[in-house]
Coordinates of C-alpha atoms and ligand atoms in Angstrom, one line a residue:
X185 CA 12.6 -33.3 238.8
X186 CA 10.0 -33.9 236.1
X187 CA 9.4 -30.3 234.2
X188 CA 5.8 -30.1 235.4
X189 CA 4.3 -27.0 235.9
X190 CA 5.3 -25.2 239.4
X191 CA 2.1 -25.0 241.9
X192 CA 3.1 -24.0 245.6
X193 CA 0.7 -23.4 248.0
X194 CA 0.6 -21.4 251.3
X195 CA -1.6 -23.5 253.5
X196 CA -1.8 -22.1 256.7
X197 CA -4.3 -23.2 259.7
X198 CA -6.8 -20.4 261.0
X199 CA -5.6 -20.5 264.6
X200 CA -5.0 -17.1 265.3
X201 CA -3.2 -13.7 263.1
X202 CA -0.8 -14.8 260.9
X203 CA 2.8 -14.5 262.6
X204 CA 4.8 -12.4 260.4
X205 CA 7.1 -16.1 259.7
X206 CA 4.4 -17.2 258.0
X207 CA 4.5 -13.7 255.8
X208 CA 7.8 -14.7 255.0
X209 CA 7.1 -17.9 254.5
X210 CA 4.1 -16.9 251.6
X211 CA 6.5 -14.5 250.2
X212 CA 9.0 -17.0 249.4
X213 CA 6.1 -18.8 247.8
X214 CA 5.1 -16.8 245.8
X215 CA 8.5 -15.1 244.7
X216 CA 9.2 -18.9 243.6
X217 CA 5.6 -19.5 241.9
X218 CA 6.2 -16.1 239.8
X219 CA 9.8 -16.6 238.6
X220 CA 8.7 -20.0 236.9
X221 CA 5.3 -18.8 235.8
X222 CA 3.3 -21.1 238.1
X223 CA 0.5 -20.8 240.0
X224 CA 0.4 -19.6 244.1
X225 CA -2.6 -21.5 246.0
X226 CA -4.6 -20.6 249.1
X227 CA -5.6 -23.7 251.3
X228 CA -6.9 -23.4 254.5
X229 CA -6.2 -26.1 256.7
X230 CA -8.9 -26.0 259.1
X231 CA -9.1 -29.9 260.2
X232 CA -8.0 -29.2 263.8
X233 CA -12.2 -27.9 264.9
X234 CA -10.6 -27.1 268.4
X235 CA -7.8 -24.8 267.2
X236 CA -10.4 -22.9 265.1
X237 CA -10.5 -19.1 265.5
X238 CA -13.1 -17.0 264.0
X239 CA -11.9 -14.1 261.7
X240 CA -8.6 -15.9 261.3
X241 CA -9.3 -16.8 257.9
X242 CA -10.5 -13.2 256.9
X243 CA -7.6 -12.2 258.4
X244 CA -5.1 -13.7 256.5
X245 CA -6.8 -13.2 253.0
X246 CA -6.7 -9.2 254.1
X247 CA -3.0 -9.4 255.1
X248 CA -1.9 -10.3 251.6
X249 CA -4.3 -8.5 250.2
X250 CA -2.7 -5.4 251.7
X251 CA 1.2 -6.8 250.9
X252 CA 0.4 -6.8 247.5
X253 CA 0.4 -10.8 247.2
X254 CA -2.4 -12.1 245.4
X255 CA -3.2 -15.4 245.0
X256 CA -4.2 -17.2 241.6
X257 CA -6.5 -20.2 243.5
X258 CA -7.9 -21.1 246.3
X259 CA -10.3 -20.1 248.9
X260 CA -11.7 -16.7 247.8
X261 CA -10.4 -17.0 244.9
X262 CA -12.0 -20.4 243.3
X263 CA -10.1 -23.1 241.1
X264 CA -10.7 -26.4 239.7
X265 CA -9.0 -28.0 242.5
X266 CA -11.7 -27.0 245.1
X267 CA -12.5 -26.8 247.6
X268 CA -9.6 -25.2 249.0
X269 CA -11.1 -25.3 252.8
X270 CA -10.1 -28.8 254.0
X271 CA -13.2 -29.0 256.6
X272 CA -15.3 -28.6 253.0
X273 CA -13.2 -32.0 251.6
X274 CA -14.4 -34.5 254.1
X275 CA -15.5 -36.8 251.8
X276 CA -12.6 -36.5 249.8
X277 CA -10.3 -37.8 252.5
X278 CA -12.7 -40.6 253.6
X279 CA -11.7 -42.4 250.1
X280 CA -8.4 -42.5 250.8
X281 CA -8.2 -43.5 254.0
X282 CA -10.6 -46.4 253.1
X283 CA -7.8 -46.6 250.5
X284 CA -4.8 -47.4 253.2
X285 CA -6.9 -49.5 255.6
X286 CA -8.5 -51.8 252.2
X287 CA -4.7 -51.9 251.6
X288 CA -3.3 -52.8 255.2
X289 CA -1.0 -49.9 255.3
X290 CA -3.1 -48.2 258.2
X291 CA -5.2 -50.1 260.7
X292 CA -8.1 -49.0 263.1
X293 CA -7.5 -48.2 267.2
X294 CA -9.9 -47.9 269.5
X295 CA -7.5 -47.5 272.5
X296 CA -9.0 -44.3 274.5
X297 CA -6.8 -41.5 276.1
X298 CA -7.3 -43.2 279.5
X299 CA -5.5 -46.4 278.1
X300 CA -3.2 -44.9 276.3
X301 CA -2.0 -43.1 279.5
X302 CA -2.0 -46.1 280.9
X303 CA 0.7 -47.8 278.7
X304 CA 2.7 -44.2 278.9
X305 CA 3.5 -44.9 282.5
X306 CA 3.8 -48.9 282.0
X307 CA 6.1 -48.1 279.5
X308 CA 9.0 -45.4 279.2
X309 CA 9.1 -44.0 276.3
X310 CA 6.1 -45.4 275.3
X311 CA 5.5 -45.0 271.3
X312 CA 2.6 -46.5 269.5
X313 CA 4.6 -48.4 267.2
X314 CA 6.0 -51.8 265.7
X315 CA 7.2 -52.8 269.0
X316 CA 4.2 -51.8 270.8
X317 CA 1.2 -51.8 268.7
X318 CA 1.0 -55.4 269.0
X319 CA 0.2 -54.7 273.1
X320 CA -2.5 -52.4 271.8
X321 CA -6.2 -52.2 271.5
X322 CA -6.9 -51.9 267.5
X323 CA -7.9 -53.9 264.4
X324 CA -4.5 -55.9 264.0
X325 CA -5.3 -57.3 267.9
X326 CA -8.8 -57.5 267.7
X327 CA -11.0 -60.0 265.8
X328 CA -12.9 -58.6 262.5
X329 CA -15.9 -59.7 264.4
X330 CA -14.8 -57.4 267.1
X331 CA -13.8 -54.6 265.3
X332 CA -17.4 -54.4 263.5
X333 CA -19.2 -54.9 266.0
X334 CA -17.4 -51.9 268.4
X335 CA -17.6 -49.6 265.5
X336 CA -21.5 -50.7 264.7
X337 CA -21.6 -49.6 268.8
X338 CA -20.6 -46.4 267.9
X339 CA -17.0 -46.7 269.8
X340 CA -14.9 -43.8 268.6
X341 CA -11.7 -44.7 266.7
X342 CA -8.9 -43.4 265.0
X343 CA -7.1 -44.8 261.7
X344 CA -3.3 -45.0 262.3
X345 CA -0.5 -45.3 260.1
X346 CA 1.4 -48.6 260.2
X347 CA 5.0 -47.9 259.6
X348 CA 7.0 -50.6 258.7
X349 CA 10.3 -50.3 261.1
X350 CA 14.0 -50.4 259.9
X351 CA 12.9 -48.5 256.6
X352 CA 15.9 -45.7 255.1
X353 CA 13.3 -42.7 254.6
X354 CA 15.4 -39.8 252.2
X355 CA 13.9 -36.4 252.5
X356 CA 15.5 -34.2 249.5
X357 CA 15.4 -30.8 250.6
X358 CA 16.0 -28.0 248.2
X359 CA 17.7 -26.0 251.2
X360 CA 18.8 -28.3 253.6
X361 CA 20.1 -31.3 251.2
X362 CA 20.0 -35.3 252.0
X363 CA 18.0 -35.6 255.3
X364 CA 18.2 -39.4 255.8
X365 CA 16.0 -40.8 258.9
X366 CA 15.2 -44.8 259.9
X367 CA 11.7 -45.4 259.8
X368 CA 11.7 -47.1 263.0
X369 CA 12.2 -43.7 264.9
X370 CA 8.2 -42.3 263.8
X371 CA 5.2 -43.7 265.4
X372 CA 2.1 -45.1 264.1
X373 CA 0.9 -41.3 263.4
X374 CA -3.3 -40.6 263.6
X375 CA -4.4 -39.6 260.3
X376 CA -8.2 -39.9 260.8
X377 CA -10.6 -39.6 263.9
X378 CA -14.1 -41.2 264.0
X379 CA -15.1 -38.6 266.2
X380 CA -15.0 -35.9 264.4
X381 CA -15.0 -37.7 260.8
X382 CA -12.1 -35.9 259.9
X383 CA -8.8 -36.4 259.0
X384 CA -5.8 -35.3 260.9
X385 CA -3.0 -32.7 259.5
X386 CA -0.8 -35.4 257.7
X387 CA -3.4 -36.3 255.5
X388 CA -5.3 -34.1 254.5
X389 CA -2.3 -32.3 253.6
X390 CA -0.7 -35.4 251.7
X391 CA -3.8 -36.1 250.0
X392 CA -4.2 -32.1 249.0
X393 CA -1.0 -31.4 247.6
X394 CA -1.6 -34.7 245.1
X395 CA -4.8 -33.5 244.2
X396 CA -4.3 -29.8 243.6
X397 CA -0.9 -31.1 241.9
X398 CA 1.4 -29.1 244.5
X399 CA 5.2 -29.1 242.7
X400 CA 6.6 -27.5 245.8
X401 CA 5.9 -27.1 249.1
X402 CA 8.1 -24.2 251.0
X403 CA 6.9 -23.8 254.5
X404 CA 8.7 -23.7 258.1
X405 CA 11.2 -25.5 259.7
X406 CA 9.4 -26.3 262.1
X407 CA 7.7 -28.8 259.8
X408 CA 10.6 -30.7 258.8
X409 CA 10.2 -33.5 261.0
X410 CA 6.9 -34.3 259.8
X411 CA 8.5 -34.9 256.4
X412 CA 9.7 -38.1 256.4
X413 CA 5.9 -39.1 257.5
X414 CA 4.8 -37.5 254.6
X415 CA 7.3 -39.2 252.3
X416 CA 6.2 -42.3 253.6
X417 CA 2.8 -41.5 253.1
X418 CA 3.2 -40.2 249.5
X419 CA 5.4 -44.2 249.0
X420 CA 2.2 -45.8 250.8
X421 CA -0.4 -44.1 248.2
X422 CA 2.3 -44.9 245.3
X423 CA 2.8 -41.2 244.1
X424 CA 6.3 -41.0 244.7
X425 CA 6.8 -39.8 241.1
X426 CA 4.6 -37.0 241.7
X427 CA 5.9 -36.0 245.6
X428 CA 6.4 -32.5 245.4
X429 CA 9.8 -31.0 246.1
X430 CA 10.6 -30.1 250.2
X431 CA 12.2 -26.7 251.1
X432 CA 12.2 -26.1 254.6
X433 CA 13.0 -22.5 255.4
X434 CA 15.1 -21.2 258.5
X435 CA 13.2 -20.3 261.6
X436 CA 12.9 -16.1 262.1
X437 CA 15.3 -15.8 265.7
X438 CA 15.1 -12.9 268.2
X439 CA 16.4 -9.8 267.5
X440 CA 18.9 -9.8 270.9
X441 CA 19.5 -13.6 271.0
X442 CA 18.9 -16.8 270.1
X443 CA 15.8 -18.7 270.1
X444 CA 12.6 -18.3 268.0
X445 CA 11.0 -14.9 267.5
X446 CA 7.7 -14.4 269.7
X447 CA 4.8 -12.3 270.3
X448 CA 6.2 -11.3 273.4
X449 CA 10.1 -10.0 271.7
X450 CA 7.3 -7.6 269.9
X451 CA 5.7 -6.5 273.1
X452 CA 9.2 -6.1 274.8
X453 CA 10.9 -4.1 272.1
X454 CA 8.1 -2.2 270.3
X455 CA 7.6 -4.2 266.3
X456 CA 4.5 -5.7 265.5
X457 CA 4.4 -9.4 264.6
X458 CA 1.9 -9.5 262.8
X459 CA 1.0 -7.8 259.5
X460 CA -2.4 -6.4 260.4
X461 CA -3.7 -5.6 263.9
X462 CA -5.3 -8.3 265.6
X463 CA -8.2 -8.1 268.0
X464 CA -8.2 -11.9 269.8
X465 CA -12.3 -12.7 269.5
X466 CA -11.8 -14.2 273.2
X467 CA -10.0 -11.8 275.2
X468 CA -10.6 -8.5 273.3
X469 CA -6.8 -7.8 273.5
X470 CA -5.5 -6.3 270.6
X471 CA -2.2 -6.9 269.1
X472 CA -0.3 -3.9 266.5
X473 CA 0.0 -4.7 263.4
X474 CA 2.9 -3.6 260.5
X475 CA 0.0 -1.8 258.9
X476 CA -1.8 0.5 261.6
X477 CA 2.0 0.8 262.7
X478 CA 2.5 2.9 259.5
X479 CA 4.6 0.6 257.8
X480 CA 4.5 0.6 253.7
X481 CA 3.5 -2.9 252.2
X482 CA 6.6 -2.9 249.8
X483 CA 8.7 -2.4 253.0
X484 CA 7.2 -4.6 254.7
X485 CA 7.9 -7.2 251.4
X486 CA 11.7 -6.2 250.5
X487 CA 12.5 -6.7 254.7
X488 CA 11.0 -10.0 254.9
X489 CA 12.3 -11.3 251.6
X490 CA 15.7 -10.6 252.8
X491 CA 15.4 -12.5 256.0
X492 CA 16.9 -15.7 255.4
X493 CA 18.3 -14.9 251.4
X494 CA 20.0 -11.9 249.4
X495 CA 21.0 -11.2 246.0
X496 CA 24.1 -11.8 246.5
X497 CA 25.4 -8.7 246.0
X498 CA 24.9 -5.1 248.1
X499 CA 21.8 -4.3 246.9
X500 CA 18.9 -4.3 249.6
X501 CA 16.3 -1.9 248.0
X502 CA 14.9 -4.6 245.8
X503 CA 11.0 -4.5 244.0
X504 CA 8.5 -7.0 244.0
X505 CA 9.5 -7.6 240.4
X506 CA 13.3 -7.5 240.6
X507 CA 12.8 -10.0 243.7
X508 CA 11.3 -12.2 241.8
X509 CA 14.0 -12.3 238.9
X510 CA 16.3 -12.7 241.2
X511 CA 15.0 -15.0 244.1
X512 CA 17.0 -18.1 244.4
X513 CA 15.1 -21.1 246.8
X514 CA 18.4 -23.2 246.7
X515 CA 20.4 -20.0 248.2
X516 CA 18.3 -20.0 251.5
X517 CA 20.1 -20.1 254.4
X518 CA 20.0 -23.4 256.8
X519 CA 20.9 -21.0 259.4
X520 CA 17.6 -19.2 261.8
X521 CA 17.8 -15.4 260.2
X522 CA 17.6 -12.6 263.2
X523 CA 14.7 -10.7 263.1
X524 CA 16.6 -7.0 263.0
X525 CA 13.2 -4.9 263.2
X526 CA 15.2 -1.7 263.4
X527 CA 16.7 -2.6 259.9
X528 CA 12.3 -3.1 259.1
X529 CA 12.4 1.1 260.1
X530 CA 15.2 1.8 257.7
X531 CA 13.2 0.2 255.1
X532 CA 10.5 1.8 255.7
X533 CA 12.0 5.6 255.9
X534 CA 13.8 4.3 252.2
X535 CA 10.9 3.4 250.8
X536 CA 8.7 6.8 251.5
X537 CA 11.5 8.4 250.4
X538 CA 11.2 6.7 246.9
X539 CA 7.5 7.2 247.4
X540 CA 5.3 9.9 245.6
X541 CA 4.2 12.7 247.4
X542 CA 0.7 12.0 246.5
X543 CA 0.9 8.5 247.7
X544 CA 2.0 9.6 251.1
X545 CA -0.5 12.9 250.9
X546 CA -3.9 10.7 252.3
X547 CA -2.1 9.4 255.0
X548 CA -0.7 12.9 255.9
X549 CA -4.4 14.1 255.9
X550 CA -5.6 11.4 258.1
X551 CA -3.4 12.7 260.4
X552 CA -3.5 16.1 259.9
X553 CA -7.6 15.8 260.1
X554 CA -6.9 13.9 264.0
X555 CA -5.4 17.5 265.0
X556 CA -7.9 19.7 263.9
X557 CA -6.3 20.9 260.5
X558 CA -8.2 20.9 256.9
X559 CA -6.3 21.8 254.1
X560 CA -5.8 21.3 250.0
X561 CA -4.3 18.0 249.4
X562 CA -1.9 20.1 247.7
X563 CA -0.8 22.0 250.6
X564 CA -0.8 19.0 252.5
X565 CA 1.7 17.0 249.6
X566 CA 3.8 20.0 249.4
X567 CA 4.8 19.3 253.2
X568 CA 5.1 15.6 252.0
X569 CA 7.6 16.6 250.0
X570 CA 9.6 19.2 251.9
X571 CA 10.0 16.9 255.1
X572 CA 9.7 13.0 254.1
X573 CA 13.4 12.6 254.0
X574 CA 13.9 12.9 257.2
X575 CA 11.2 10.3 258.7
X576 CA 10.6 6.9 258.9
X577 CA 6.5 6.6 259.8
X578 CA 4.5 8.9 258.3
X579 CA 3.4 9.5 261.7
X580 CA 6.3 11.3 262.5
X581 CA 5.5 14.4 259.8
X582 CA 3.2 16.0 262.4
X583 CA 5.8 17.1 265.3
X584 CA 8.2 18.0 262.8
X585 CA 5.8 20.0 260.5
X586 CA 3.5 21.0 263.2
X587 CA 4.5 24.8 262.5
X588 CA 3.6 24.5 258.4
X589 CA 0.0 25.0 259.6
X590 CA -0.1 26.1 263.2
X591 CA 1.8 29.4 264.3
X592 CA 4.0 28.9 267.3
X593 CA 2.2 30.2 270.8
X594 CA 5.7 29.8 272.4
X595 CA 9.3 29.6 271.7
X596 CA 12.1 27.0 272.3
X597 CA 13.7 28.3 275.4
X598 CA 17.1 27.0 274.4
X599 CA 16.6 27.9 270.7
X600 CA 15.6 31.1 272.0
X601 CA 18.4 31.8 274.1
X602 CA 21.3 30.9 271.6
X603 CA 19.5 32.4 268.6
X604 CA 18.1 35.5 269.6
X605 CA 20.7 38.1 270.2
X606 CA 20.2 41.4 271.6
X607 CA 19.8 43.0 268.0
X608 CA 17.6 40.3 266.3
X609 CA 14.7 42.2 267.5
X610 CA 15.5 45.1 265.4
X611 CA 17.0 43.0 262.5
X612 CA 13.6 41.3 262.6
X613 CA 12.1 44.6 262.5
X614 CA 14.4 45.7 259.4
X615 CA 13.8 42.1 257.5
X616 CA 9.9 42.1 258.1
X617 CA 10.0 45.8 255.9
X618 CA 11.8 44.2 253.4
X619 CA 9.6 41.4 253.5
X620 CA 6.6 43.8 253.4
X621 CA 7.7 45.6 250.6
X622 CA 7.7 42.3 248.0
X623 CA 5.4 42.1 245.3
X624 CA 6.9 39.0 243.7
X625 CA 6.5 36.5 247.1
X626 CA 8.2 33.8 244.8
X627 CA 11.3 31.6 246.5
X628 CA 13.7 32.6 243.7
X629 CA 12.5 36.6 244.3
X630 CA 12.6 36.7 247.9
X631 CA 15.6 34.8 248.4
X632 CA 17.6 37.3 245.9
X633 CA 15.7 40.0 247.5
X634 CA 16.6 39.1 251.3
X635 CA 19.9 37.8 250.4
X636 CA 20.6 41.1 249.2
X637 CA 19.5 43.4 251.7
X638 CA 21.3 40.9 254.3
X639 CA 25.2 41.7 251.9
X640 CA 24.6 45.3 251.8
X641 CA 24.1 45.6 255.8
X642 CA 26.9 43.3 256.0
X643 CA 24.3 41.1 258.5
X644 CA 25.7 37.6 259.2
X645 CA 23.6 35.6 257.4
X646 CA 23.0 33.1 260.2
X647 CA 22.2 35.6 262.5
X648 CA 18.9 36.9 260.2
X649 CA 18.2 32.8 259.6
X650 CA 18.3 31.6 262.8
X651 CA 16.7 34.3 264.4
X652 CA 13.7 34.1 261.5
X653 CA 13.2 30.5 262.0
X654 CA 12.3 31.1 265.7
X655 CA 9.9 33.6 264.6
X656 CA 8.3 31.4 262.2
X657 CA 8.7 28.3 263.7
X658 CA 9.1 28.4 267.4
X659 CA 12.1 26.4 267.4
X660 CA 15.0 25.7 265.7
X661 CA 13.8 22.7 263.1
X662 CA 12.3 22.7 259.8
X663 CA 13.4 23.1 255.6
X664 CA 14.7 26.2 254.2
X665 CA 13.9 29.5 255.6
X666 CA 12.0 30.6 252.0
X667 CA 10.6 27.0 251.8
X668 CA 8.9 28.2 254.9
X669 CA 7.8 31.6 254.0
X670 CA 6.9 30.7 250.8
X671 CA 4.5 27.9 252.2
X672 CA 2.9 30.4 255.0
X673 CA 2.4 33.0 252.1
X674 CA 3.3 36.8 252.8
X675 CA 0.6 37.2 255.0
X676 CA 0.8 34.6 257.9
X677 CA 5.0 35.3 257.5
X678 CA 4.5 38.9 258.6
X679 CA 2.0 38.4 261.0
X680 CA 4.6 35.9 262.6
X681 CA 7.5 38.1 262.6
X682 CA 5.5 40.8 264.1
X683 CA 3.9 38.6 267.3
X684 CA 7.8 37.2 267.9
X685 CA 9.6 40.4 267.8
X686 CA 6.6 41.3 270.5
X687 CA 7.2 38.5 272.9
X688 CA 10.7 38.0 272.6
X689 CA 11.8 41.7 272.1
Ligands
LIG850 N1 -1.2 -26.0 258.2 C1 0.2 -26.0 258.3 C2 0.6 -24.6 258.9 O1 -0.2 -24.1 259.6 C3 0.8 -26.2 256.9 C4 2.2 -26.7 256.9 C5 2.6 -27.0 255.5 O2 2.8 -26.1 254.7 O3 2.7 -28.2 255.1 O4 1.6 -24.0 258.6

């Protein structure tokens, strides 16, 4: 490899959300682009007019801009290797495929889908190829005369590729090695249509990666047979010294089994599959997204990035910046990676528990706000950090802190029964005096205070705590008894105690 500079684009085609494969697939991008100091490119490749889905486009910019991915050129963005939207480079492409037919290595067919049909049940297996093209209706059968005179008719046509048979075609992938293929196995691929005066995928992505000087292109498996085409292609144009570099990542498998990962393992097992919600423009159906489902961009990042590589050693919490230090392309796995979206929850409880509180604090609000509650953002952070160990979702804060900010109308009738003994009435009684009495309501005084009182009556000490948490929570959950009280304030702790000794007597 020449020591240009690296350029790798993520190119995808706005059909639809962006299936979270394709996350991983710009990830690996851009970790790449970033450890050598290179450039990561946004291209749309919107060539296909039938496939085209509005909001797709906005869709995808707004999912990386949420995973913390930003690009350095392309649509949005700008460049000097615009325009980045391929329906926007018509004329671009028209030059080149002039190029190939001036040259003879493409040729013009005007065979319609009726025809070709036609020859698919005449012949088995039919191909349009050496050994049939020659059967065919196009500019290497007809007459010149012919062939000018149809097009000056306006007969639609389309611009094929003619692919010399019995030709050794050597992909070198960074992942996958040598992949060696005969020439004589790929048909005469479309690369332009008259009808719609644009070129087809193969192309227009050949002729982009030259131009915007791609060094690498990273993308799907699933595109790894169309790489021998495109080596062929890059030969036919003569910038083989320039063809970028091929990595083909492994495909993202069910979590339960083999086979690729679908919309539909989402729907049957509860992930999202997409990074952001999706509302289909069509059907109105709506599809979760990692983000409404609470996840944390930087989980959502160190999962991904693991799905198909690892450092290599035991670490799995990783940051954008140590993954790119220590990102290898070469040390992909060939092998499909299993899409383990429980190990995607794990992440995420990890990485709000490395979070700030104050990070985590507006979405607790949002929250809080949905069930009636307004309070300081510093009451609402001080729950944060109480309670965020022990969740994954932010979501989740609510039914377990419920009780911070709402005083139980009803107790745990199993808690109730194991916890509150015959004399926990009157102990209640006893500690709510003590309580009463405190002028210093700090954790460090009560807790010396009520510890106290609790050794000189020679109380068990988890009779007085279990029994108090019932009367302050309603059941047997929650942090540290003077956590609690110190949170609800003197006040709202006696009031408890009194309305609990009352109904549970
Ligand atoms: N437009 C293709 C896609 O949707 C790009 C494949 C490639 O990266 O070459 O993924």
């Amino acid at each position: 490899m020449t020591d240009r500079k690296v350029r790798v684009r993520f190119a995808p085609s706005p059909t639809g959300p962006l299936h979270i494969g394709g996350v991983r697939t710009a990830l690996y991008n851009y970790l790449f682009a970033k450890q050598h100091g290179g450039d990561f490119i946004f291209r749309i490749e919107d060539t296909d007019s039938n496939r085209f889905v509005p909001g797709a486009e906005e869709y995808i910019a707004e999912a990386f801009q949420w995973l913390g991915l930003p690009f350095d050129e392309g649509v949005g963005i700008g460049g000097d290797k615009g325009p980045y939207r391929q329906s926007e480079r018509r004329d671009i492409y028209k030059k080149y495929v002039d190029q190939l037919l001036a040259e003879g290595k493409a040729y013009i067919a005007f065979d319609t889908p009726e025809e070709l049909d036609a020859k698919r049940t005449e012949i088995q297996n039919f191909q349009y190829d050496a050994t049939t093209r020659g059967l065919m209706r196009n500019s290497l059968t007809l007459s010149k005369e012919e062939v000018e005179s149809l097009i000056a008719e306006g007969k639609q046509y389309v611009v094929r590729f003619l692919i010399h048979p019995g030709e050794d075609v050597l992909v070198n992938d960074l992942i996958r090695g040598e992949v060696r293929i005969n020439s004589s196995i790929l048909d005469d691929k479309v690369l332009y249509k008259s009808a719609d005066n644009l070129p087809t995928y193969h192309l227009a992505n050949i002729v982009d990666d030259h131009l915007m000087e791609i060094s690498h292109v990273i993308r799907g498996e699933e595109w790894l047979p169309s790489a021998p085409l495109h080596v062929l292609l890059y030969r036919a144009f003569g910038w083989e010294e320039t063809m970028p570099q091929f990595a083909h990542l492994p495909l993202l498998l069910k979590p339960d089994g083999k086979g690729k990962l679908s919309k539909r393992d989402g729907d049957r097992l509860g992930f999202p599959v997409f990074p952001l919600q999706w509302t289909d423009p069509k059907t109105g159906d709506v599809s979760s997204g990692y983000r409404e489902s609470g996840y944390l961009p930087q989980a959502v990042v160190n999962f991904l990035a693991l799905l198909g590589w690892n450092p290599g050693t035991e670490q799995e919490l990783l940051s954008l910046d140590e993954l790119v230090a220590q990102f290898d392309l070469s040390k992909c796995s060939k092998a499909g990676a299993r899409f383990d979206y429980v190990k995607g929850t794990w992440f995420n409880h990890e990485y709000i528990l490395h979070s700030d509180d104050a990070a985590l604090t507006p979405a607790f609000q949002e929250i809080l706000k949905q069930n009636g509650i307004e309070t300081s953002d510093e009451r609402a952070e001080k729950v944060v950090a109480l309670m965020k160990g022990r969740i994954s979702f932010v979501r989740e804060l609510w039914p377990l802190c419920k009780f911070f900010f709402v005083a139980p109308t009803a107790y745990d009738e199993k808690t109730a029964k194991k916890r509150w003994k015959d004399y926990s009435a009157q102990q209640m009684a006893e500690l709510k005096e003590v309580i009463a009495n405190l002028d210093d309501f700090s954790m460090e005084h009560q807790e010396a205070v009520v510890m106290g009182w609790i050794a000189e009556k020679e109380y068990k000490t988890g009779d007085i705590m279990n029994a108090w948490r019932l009367t302050l929570v309603g059941e047997g959950i929650g942090p540290h008894m003077f956590e609690i009280s110190h949170f609800l304030g003197k006040d709202e702790t006696l009031r408890r105690m009194e309305k609990a000794i009352e109904v549970l007597g």
